[in-house]
Tab-separated table of N, CA, C and O in Angstrom:
chain	number	residue	atom	x	y	z
A	1	MET	N	0.704	-1.124	-0.118
A	1	MET	CA	0.008	-0.086	0.144
A	1	MET	C	0.935	1.242	0.095
A	1	MET	O	1.937	1.343	0.786
A	2	ALA	N	0.519	2.290	-0.888
A	2	ALA	CA	1.596	3.245	-1.048
A	2	ALA	C	1.060	4.350	0.065
A	2	ALA	O	-0.200	4.376	0.511
A	3	THR	N	1.772	5.112	0.516
A	3	THR	CA	1.198	6.243	1.602
A	3	THR	C	1.658	7.603	0.829
A	3	THR	O	2.826	7.691	0.099
A	4	ARG	N	1.226	8.655	1.116
A	4	ARG	CA	1.218	10.030	0.906
A	4	ARG	C	1.145	11.087	2.119
A	4	ARG	O	-0.142	10.883	2.609
A	5	PRO	N	2.120	11.710	2.506
A	5	PRO	CA	1.547	12.777	3.560
A	5	PRO	C	0.838	13.858	3.294
A	5	PRO	O	0.696	14.249	2.020
A	6	PHE	N	-0.055	14.182	3.906
A	6	PHE	CA	-0.717	15.472	3.711
A	6	PHE	C	-0.784	16.327	5.056
A	6	PHE	O	-0.727	15.970	6.287
A	7	ASP	N	-0.889	17.436	4.853
A	7	ASP	CA	-0.918	18.453	5.907
A	7	ASP	C	-2.372	19.308	6.367
A	7	ASP	O	-3.018	19.613	5.339
A	8	VAL	N	-2.802	19.035	7.612
A	8	VAL	CA	-4.109	19.388	7.843
A	8	VAL	C	-4.093	20.691	8.873
A	8	VAL	O	-4.844	21.154	9.369
A	9	ASP	N	-2.809	21.174	8.963
A	9	ASP	CA	-2.387	22.343	9.875
A	9	ASP	C	-3.337	23.574	9.342
A	9	ASP	O	-3.575	23.968	8.159
A	10	GLY	N	-4.146	24.108	10.375
A	10	GLY	CA	-5.006	25.153	10.141
A	10	GLY	C	-6.141	24.949	9.546
A	10	GLY	O	-6.981	25.714	9.380
A	11	SER	N	-6.554	23.515	9.339
A	11	SER	CA	-7.721	23.210	9.055
A	11	SER	C	-8.741	22.969	10.197
A	11	SER	O	-8.010	22.118	11.003
A	12	PRO	N	-10.077	23.353	10.283
A	12	PRO	CA	-10.659	23.044	11.340
A	12	PRO	C	-11.144	21.491	11.393
A	12	PRO	O	-11.574	20.828	12.066
A	13	LEU	N	-11.030	20.896	10.110
A	13	LEU	CA	-11.752	19.635	9.705
A	13	LEU	C	-11.292	19.065	8.467
A	13	LEU	O	-11.047	19.793	7.419
A	14	PHE	N	-11.006	17.915	8.372
A	14	PHE	CA	-10.802	17.113	6.995
A	14	PHE	C	-11.729	16.141	6.833
A	14	PHE	O	-12.111	15.399	7.857
A	15	VAL	N	-12.090	15.503	5.627
A	15	VAL	CA	-12.936	14.671	5.584
A	15	VAL	C	-12.283	13.563	4.593
A	15	VAL	O	-11.787	13.883	3.501
A	16	ALA	N	-12.256	12.419	5.110
A	16	ALA	CA	-11.767	11.359	4.111
A	16	ALA	C	-12.843	10.346	3.797
A	16	ALA	O	-13.625	10.091	4.533
A	17	GLU	N	-13.090	10.183	2.521
A	17	GLU	CA	-14.236	9.407	1.903
A	17	GLU	C	-13.746	8.188	1.035
A	17	GLU	O	-12.681	8.364	0.587
A	18	GLY	N	-14.654	7.356	0.955
A	18	GLY	CA	-14.125	6.174	0.162
A	18	GLY	C	-13.896	4.824	1.040
A	18	GLY	O	-14.008	4.826	2.077
A	19	ILE	N	-13.915	3.835	0.147
A	19	ILE	CA	-13.894	2.565	0.692
A	19	ILE	C	-12.745	2.213	1.631
A	19	ILE	O	-12.784	1.547	2.564
A	20	PHE	N	-11.753	3.047	1.422
A	20	PHE	CA	-10.540	3.014	2.346
A	20	PHE	C	-10.464	4.116	3.299
A	20	PHE	O	-9.178	3.934	4.153
A	21	ALA	N	-11.201	4.779	3.516
A	21	ALA	CA	-11.155	5.889	4.591
A	21	ALA	C	-11.123	5.319	6.051
A	21	ALA	O	-10.536	5.682	6.822
A	22	ALA	N	-11.632	4.136	6.285
A	22	ALA	CA	-11.734	3.507	7.424
A	22	ALA	C	-10.409	2.962	8.050
A	22	ALA	O	-10.171	2.969	9.150
A	23	GLU	N	-9.489	3.085	6.842
A	23	GLU	CA	-8.275	2.358	7.186
A	23	GLU	C	-7.431	3.372	8.103
A	23	GLU	O	-6.503	3.015	8.794
A	24	ILE	N	-7.832	4.759	8.225
A	24	ILE	CA	-6.961	5.612	8.984
A	24	ILE	C	-7.686	6.175	10.233
A	24	ILE	O	-7.154	6.994	10.865
A	25	VAL	N	-8.873	5.268	10.674
A	25	VAL	CA	-9.625	5.852	11.853
A	25	VAL	C	-8.824	5.715	12.919
A	25	VAL	O	-8.537	6.763	13.906
A	26	ALA	N	-8.185	4.776	13.139
A	26	ALA	CA	-7.318	4.457	14.586
A	26	ALA	C	-6.226	5.280	14.567
A	26	ALA	O	-6.009	5.968	15.622
A	27	GLU	N	-5.525	5.534	13.454
A	27	GLU	CA	-4.474	6.484	13.562
A	27	GLU	C	-4.943	7.991	13.880
A	27	GLU	O	-4.295	8.639	14.620
A	28	CYS	N	-5.909	8.165	13.109
A	28	CYS	CA	-6.484	9.921	13.394
A	28	CYS	C	-6.991	9.781	14.973
A	28	CYS	O	-6.815	10.822	15.513
A	29	ARG	N	-7.571	8.926	15.378
A	29	ARG	CA	-7.940	8.657	16.751
A	29	ARG	C	-6.888	9.099	17.712
A	29	ARG	O	-6.998	9.824	18.695
A	30	ARG	N	-5.756	8.020	17.293
A	30	ARG	CA	-4.534	8.097	18.386
A	30	ARG	C	-3.991	9.727	18.216
A	30	ARG	O	-3.310	10.021	19.251
A	31	ARG	N	-4.023	10.335	17.320
A	31	ARG	CA	-3.322	11.674	17.090
A	31	ARG	C	-4.375	12.671	17.636
A	31	ARG	O	-4.159	13.868	17.538
A	32	GLY	N	-5.450	12.317	17.858
A	32	GLY	CA	-6.314	13.166	18.551
A	32	GLY	C	-7.004	14.024	17.210
A	32	GLY	O	-7.531	15.312	17.589
A	33	LEU	N	-7.203	13.491	16.224
A	33	LEU	CA	-7.501	14.252	15.034
A	33	LEU	C	-9.117	13.743	14.578
A	33	LEU	O	-9.691	14.491	13.914
A	34	LEU	N	-9.539	12.897	15.314
A	34	LEU	CA	-10.918	12.154	14.882
A	34	LEU	C	-11.905	12.850	15.564
A	34	LEU	O	-12.200	12.922	16.586
A	35	ALA	N	-12.719	13.636	14.712
A	35	ALA	CA	-14.050	14.281	15.179
A	35	ALA	C	-15.074	13.375	14.842
A	35	ALA	O	-16.351	13.191	15.532
A	36	GLY	N	-15.141	12.337	13.839
A	36	GLY	CA	-16.064	11.434	13.638
A	36	GLY	C	-15.716	10.431	12.374
A	36	GLY	O	-14.692	10.899	11.736
A	37	ALA	N	-16.189	9.321	12.386
A	37	ALA	CA	-15.849	8.569	11.440
A	37	ALA	C	-16.992	7.699	11.026
A	37	ALA	O	-17.819	7.037	11.881
A	38	TYR	N	-17.526	7.809	9.515
A	38	TYR	CA	-18.726	7.172	9.337
A	38	TYR	C	-18.680	6.443	8.141
A	38	TYR	O	-17.807	6.518	7.407
A	39	ALA	N	-19.336	5.189	8.053
A	39	ALA	CA	-19.464	4.257	6.890
A	39	ALA	C	-21.035	4.570	6.629
A	39	ALA	O	-21.850	4.178	7.268
A	40	LEU	N	-21.205	4.883	5.201
A	40	LEU	CA	-22.414	5.033	4.484
A	40	LEU	C	-23.226	3.726	4.690
A	40	LEU	O	-22.746	2.709	4.104
A	41	ARG	N	-24.460	3.747	5.326
A	41	ARG	CA	-25.357	2.624	5.270
A	41	ARG	C	-26.371	2.963	4.320
A	41	ARG	O	-27.288	3.986	4.693
A	42	ARG	N	-26.453	2.537	3.048
A	42	ARG	CA	-27.630	2.861	2.050
A	42	ARG	C	-28.338	1.526	1.706
A	42	ARG	O	-27.799	0.414	1.984
A	43	PRO	N	-29.724	1.547	1.235
A	43	PRO	CA	-30.261	0.425	0.886
A	43	PRO	C	-29.488	-0.016	-0.242
A	43	PRO	O	-29.078	0.485	-1.390
A	44	ARG	N	-29.267	-1.241	-0.027
A	44	ARG	CA	-28.412	-2.087	-0.972
A	44	ARG	C	-29.038	-2.155	-2.348
A	44	ARG	O	-28.283	-1.946	-3.340
A	45	GLY	N	-30.310	-2.359	-2.589
A	45	GLY	CA	-31.026	-2.369	-3.614
A	45	GLY	C	-30.886	-1.039	-4.556
A	45	GLY	O	-30.558	-1.197	-5.792
A	46	ALA	N	-31.038	0.072	-3.788
A	46	ALA	CA	-30.844	1.215	-4.401
A	46	ALA	C	-29.457	1.536	-5.038
A	46	ALA	O	-29.289	2.088	-6.007
A	47	THR	N	-28.582	1.085	-4.277
A	47	THR	CA	-27.100	1.212	-4.614
A	47	THR	C	-26.742	0.554	-6.031
A	47	THR	O	-26.139	0.766	-6.798
A	48	PHE	N	-27.454	-0.856	-5.954
A	48	PHE	CA	-27.214	-1.773	-6.948
A	48	PHE	C	-27.752	-1.110	-8.435
A	48	PHE	O	-27.376	-1.000	-9.431
A	49	VAL	N	-28.960	-0.370	-8.061
A	49	VAL	CA	-29.698	0.132	-9.323
A	49	VAL	C	-28.909	1.460	-9.946
A	49	VAL	O	-28.607	1.564	-10.914
A	50	ARG	N	-28.524	2.276	-8.836
A	50	ARG	CA	-27.862	3.442	-9.128
A	50	ARG	C	-26.565	3.140	-9.867
A	50	ARG	O	-26.025	3.696	-11.058
A	51	ARG	N	-25.826	2.253	-9.389
A	51	ARG	CA	-24.459	1.749	-9.916
A	51	ARG	C	-24.577	1.126	-11.318
A	51	ARG	O	-23.849	1.659	-12.234
A	52	LEU	N	-25.729	0.177	-11.479
A	52	LEU	CA	-25.881	-0.381	-12.783
A	52	LEU	C	-26.236	0.686	-13.971
A	52	LEU	O	-25.668	0.601	-14.979
A	53	ALA	N	-27.156	1.578	-13.386
A	53	ALA	CA	-27.370	2.739	-14.339
A	53	ALA	C	-26.419	3.478	-14.942
A	53	ALA	O	-26.126	3.965	-16.105
A	54	ARG	N	-25.516	3.842	-13.883
A	54	ARG	CA	-24.335	4.644	-14.015
A	54	ARG	C	-23.384	3.783	-15.065
A	54	ARG	O	-22.818	4.367	-16.190
A	55	ASP	N	-23.163	2.754	-14.666
A	55	ASP	CA	-22.105	1.774	-15.586
A	55	ASP	C	-22.654	1.404	-16.989
A	55	ASP	O	-21.932	1.589	-17.916
A	56	LEU	N	-23.953	1.155	-17.203
A	56	LEU	CA	-24.538	1.255	-18.358
A	56	LEU	C	-24.439	2.257	-19.258
A	56	LEU	O	-24.180	2.146	-20.346
A	57	ALA	N	-24.868	3.284	-18.637
A	57	ALA	CA	-24.733	4.600	-19.465
A	57	ALA	C	-23.403	4.940	-19.788
A	57	ALA	O	-23.253	5.672	-20.810
A	58	GLU	N	-22.535	4.671	-18.869
A	58	GLU	CA	-20.847	4.773	-19.430
A	58	GLU	C	-20.426	3.687	-20.299
A	58	GLU	O	-19.297	3.785	-20.644
A	59	GLN	N	-21.151	2.611	-20.388
A	59	GLN	CA	-20.872	1.631	-21.263
A	59	GLN	C	-19.484	1.086	-20.953
A	59	GLN	O	-18.516	0.925	-21.871
A	60	ARG	N	-19.380	1.012	-19.705
A	60	ARG	CA	-17.860	0.531	-18.929
A	60	ARG	C	-17.611	-1.104	-19.463
A	60	ARG	O	-16.442	-1.264	-19.839
A	61	LYS	N	-18.606	-1.718	-19.429
A	61	LYS	CA	-18.583	-3.309	-19.819
A	61	LYS	C	-19.728	-3.688	-20.330
A	61	LYS	O	-20.902	-2.956	-20.482
A	62	ALA	N	-19.784	-5.077	-20.961
A	62	ALA	CA	-20.988	-5.583	-21.343
A	62	ALA	C	-22.073	-5.573	-20.276
A	62	ALA	O	-21.535	-5.945	-19.133
A	63	PRO	N	-23.286	-5.350	-20.571
A	63	PRO	CA	-24.366	-5.454	-19.684
A	63	PRO	C	-24.490	-6.643	-18.681
A	63	PRO	O	-24.613	-6.674	-17.404
A	64	ARG	N	-24.169	-7.948	-19.336
A	64	ARG	CA	-24.004	-9.099	-18.619
A	64	ARG	C	-22.934	-9.084	-17.383
A	64	ARG	O	-23.078	-9.609	-16.427
A	65	VAL	N	-21.875	-8.512	-17.874
A	65	VAL	CA	-20.657	-8.374	-16.816
A	65	VAL	C	-20.924	-7.401	-15.621
A	65	VAL	O	-20.890	-7.757	-14.550
A	66	LEU	N	-21.710	-6.215	-16.071
A	66	LEU	CA	-21.983	-5.280	-15.243
A	66	LEU	C	-22.958	-5.852	-14.178
A	66	LEU	O	-23.115	-5.730	-13.004
A	67	ILE	N	-23.955	-6.729	-14.615
A	67	ILE	CA	-25.122	-7.196	-13.708
A	67	ILE	C	-24.361	-8.337	-12.848
A	67	ILE	O	-24.645	-8.227	-11.728
A	68	ARG	N	-23.608	-8.894	-13.409
A	68	ARG	CA	-22.937	-10.043	-12.457
A	68	ARG	C	-21.962	-9.358	-11.395
A	68	ARG	O	-21.951	-9.794	-10.295
A	69	ARG	N	-21.247	-8.350	-11.848
A	69	ARG	CA	-20.385	-7.698	-10.912
A	69	ARG	C	-21.359	-7.038	-9.825
A	69	ARG	O	-20.914	-6.879	-8.570
A	70	GLY	N	-22.367	-6.268	-10.306
A	70	GLY	CA	-23.303	-5.579	-9.469
A	70	GLY	C	-23.934	-6.578	-8.457
A	70	GLY	O	-23.889	-6.127	-7.224
A	71	VAL	N	-24.250	-7.698	-8.768
A	71	VAL	CA	-24.975	-8.534	-7.652
A	71	VAL	C	-23.688	-9.192	-6.867
A	71	VAL	O	-24.052	-9.255	-5.692
A	72	ALA	N	-22.614	-9.349	-7.278
A	72	ALA	CA	-21.458	-9.650	-6.441
A	72	ALA	C	-21.273	-8.482	-5.400
A	72	ALA	O	-20.934	-8.951	-4.295
A	73	LEU	N	-21.271	-7.414	-5.728
A	73	LEU	CA	-21.014	-6.255	-4.819
A	73	LEU	C	-22.187	-5.985	-4.029
A	73	LEU	O	-21.881	-5.718	-2.718
A	74	LEU	N	-23.329	-6.028	-4.490
A	74	LEU	CA	-24.660	-6.242	-3.542
A	74	LEU	C	-24.465	-7.334	-2.609
A	74	LEU	O	-24.756	-6.721	-1.272
A	75	ARG	N	-23.920	-8.525	-2.621
A	75	ARG	CA	-23.744	-9.411	-1.709
A	75	ARG	C	-22.649	-9.134	-0.694
A	75	ARG	O	-22.810	-9.720	0.378
A	76	ALA	N	-21.734	-8.587	-1.365
A	76	ALA	CA	-20.525	-8.241	-0.340
A	76	ALA	C	-20.646	-7.068	0.345
A	76	ALA	O	-19.997	-6.894	1.317
A	77	GLU	N	-21.605	-6.074	-0.014
A	77	GLU	CA	-21.870	-4.935	0.994
A	77	GLU	C	-21.860	-5.022	2.692
A	77	GLU	O	-21.292	-4.347	3.206
A	78	PRO	N	-22.656	-6.005	2.967
A	78	PRO	CA	-22.799	-6.271	4.579
A	78	PRO	C	-21.326	-6.594	4.808
A	78	PRO	O	-21.041	-5.967	6.222
A	79	ALA	N	-20.485	-7.279	4.370
A	79	ALA	CA	-19.149	-7.686	4.739
A	79	ALA	C	-18.183	-6.358	4.827
A	79	ALA	O	-17.421	-6.317	5.716
A	80	VAL	N	-18.398	-5.516	3.832
A	80	VAL	CA	-17.708	-4.208	3.769
A	80	VAL	C	-18.209	-3.445	4.801
A	80	VAL	O	-17.117	-2.771	5.441
A	81	LEU	N	-19.298	-3.254	5.041
A	81	LEU	CA	-19.891	-2.298	6.116
A	81	LEU	C	-19.222	-2.922	7.454
A	81	LEU	O	-18.845	-2.060	8.262
A	82	ARG	N	-19.353	-4.168	7.721
A	82	ARG	CA	-18.746	-4.662	8.971
A	82	ARG	C	-17.226	-4.453	9.059
A	82	ARG	O	-16.628	-4.275	10.216
A	83	ARG	N	-16.752	-4.562	7.948
A	83	ARG	CA	-15.092	-4.315	8.055
A	83	ARG	C	-15.058	-2.896	8.527
A	83	ARG	O	-13.872	-2.600	9.129
A	84	GLN	N	-15.705	-1.904	7.902
A	84	GLN	CA	-15.469	-0.630	8.137
A	84	GLN	C	-15.798	-0.271	9.611
A	84	GLN	O	-15.113	0.429	10.325
A	85	THR	N	-16.852	-0.859	10.025
A	85	THR	CA	-16.982	-0.425	11.466
A	85	THR	C	-16.154	-1.173	12.245
A	85	THR	O	-15.850	-0.777	13.246
A	86	GLY	N	-15.734	-2.374	11.985
A	86	GLY	CA	-14.712	-2.717	12.590
A	86	GLY	C	-13.238	-2.082	12.792
A	86	GLY	O	-12.437	-2.536	13.850
A	87	LEU	N	-13.168	-1.394	12.029
A	87	LEU	CA	-11.916	-0.362	11.835
A	87	LEU	C	-12.319	1.000	12.483
A	87	LEU	O	-11.288	1.699	12.688
A	88	GLY	N	-13.378	1.176	13.129
A	88	GLY	CA	-13.764	2.216	13.923
A	88	GLY	C	-15.080	3.225	13.379
A	88	GLY	O	-15.118	4.136	14.135
A	89	ALA	N	-15.146	2.991	12.312
A	89	ALA	CA	-16.178	3.824	11.555
A	89	ALA	C	-17.589	3.455	12.339
A	89	ALA	O	-17.810	2.328	12.709
A	90	GLU	N	-18.316	4.427	12.130
A	90	GLU	CA	-19.834	4.201	12.655
A	90	GLU	C	-20.734	4.197	11.499
A	90	GLU	O	-20.676	4.772	10.640
A	91	ALA	N	-21.553	3.031	11.432
A	91	ALA	CA	-22.447	3.162	10.105
A	91	ALA	C	-23.691	3.941	10.233
A	91	ALA	O	-24.255	4.087	11.505
A	92	ALA	N	-23.974	4.850	9.270
A	92	ALA	CA	-24.769	5.882	9.576
A	92	ALA	C	-25.494	6.125	8.194
A	92	ALA	O	-24.759	5.858	7.077
A	93	ARG	N	-26.488	6.519	8.139
A	93	ARG	CA	-27.189	6.985	6.761
A	93	ARG	C	-26.653	8.343	6.373
A	93	ARG	O	-26.301	9.116	7.209
A	94	ALA	N	-26.897	8.644	5.147
A	94	ALA	CA	-26.312	9.894	4.439
A	94	ALA	C	-26.590	11.209	5.156
A	94	ALA	O	-26.003	12.056	5.557
A	95	GLY	N	-28.051	11.270	5.333
A	95	GLY	CA	-28.648	12.480	6.128
A	95	GLY	C	-28.055	12.717	7.468
A	95	GLY	O	-27.781	13.743	7.777
A	96	GLN	N	-27.922	11.602	8.396
A	96	GLN	CA	-27.195	11.706	9.531
A	96	GLN	C	-25.774	12.136	9.403
A	96	GLN	O	-25.443	13.022	10.175
A	97	VAL	N	-25.114	11.607	8.590
A	97	VAL	CA	-23.369	12.021	8.282
A	97	VAL	C	-23.492	13.755	7.880
A	97	VAL	O	-22.608	14.419	8.416
A	98	LEU	N	-24.452	13.956	7.204
A	98	LEU	CA	-24.699	15.440	6.775
A	98	LEU	C	-24.829	16.247	7.838
A	98	LEU	O	-24.245	17.447	8.065
A	99	ARG	N	-25.812	15.830	8.748
A	99	ARG	CA	-26.231	16.553	9.745
A	99	ARG	C	-24.779	16.761	11.005
A	99	ARG	O	-24.533	17.842	11.589
A	100	ARG	N	-24.248	15.700	11.058
A	100	ARG	CA	-23.106	15.836	11.971
A	100	ARG	C	-21.885	16.514	11.589
A	100	ARG	O	-21.272	17.223	12.261
A	101	VAL	N	-21.636	16.504	10.238
A	101	VAL	CA	-20.467	16.993	9.722
A	101	VAL	C	-20.952	18.691	9.680
A	101	VAL	O	-20.076	19.528	10.214
A	102	ALA	N	-22.158	19.020	9.519
A	102	ALA	CA	-22.589	20.522	9.496
A	102	ALA	C	-22.482	20.890	10.855
A	102	ALA	O	-21.919	22.124	11.217
A	103	ALA	N	-22.638	20.079	11.935
A	103	ALA	CA	-22.595	20.569	13.253
A	103	ALA	C	-21.287	20.824	13.531
A	103	ALA	O	-21.009	21.627	14.376
A	104	LEU	N	-20.392	19.854	13.344
A	104	LEU	CA	-18.920	19.983	13.509
A	104	LEU	C	-18.525	21.483	12.871
A	104	LEU	O	-17.499	21.920	13.547
A	105	LEU	N	-18.671	21.609	11.491
A	105	LEU	CA	-18.297	22.720	10.983
A	105	LEU	C	-18.974	23.948	11.677
A	105	LEU	O	-18.023	25.167	11.814
A	106	ALA	N	-20.071	23.860	12.442
A	106	ALA	CA	-20.582	24.944	13.105
A	106	ALA	C	-20.178	25.301	14.332
A	106	ALA	O	-20.230	26.072	15.196
A	107	GLY	N	-19.109	24.162	14.780
A	107	GLY	CA	-18.796	24.162	16.115
A	107	GLY	C	-19.544	23.797	17.140
A	107	GLY	O	-19.203	23.992	18.560
A	108	HIS	N	-20.553	22.803	16.928
A	108	HIS	CA	-21.323	22.288	18.019
A	108	HIS	C	-20.918	20.870	18.205
A	108	HIS	O	-20.400	19.997	17.254
A	109	PRO	N	-21.392	20.455	19.505
A	109	PRO	CA	-20.908	19.063	19.512
A	109	PRO	C	-21.631	18.362	18.718
A	109	PRO	O	-22.731	18.412	18.068
A	110	ARG	N	-21.281	16.859	18.751
A	110	ARG	CA	-21.912	15.855	17.843
A	110	ARG	C	-23.569	15.706	18.193
A	110	ARG	O	-23.947	15.754	19.328
A	111	GLN	N	-24.302	15.821	17.209
A	111	GLN	CA	-25.784	15.349	17.309
A	111	GLN	C	-26.172	14.122	16.965
A	111	GLN	O	-25.662	13.441	16.181
A	112	PRO	N	-27.242	13.435	17.565
A	112	PRO	CA	-27.795	11.961	17.490
A	112	PRO	C	-28.359	12.134	16.038
A	112	PRO	O	-28.671	12.901	15.536
């Protein structure tokens, strides 16, 4: 795995997103940088349909391949979420995450 330094000095908050963001939760917590860590919990069926529509529109691969890949990702999603929460991220819906980040930016404590 490659590493790349980045500087957050002077920033009130940084956001790491993506499937590998949970990999840095423990280190951010150790350094006192962690304000929150979230793994998006979305309806799997909706994610499957959105991903398939995007990939079909972009003609990334043959439709049969995209469907097979989409089903595999659909089935793997609970394990991905378990792994992310195991690394310290909290499973939350998008609206919850947006409210919590807005509260952090406003300087308020975390809201339920």
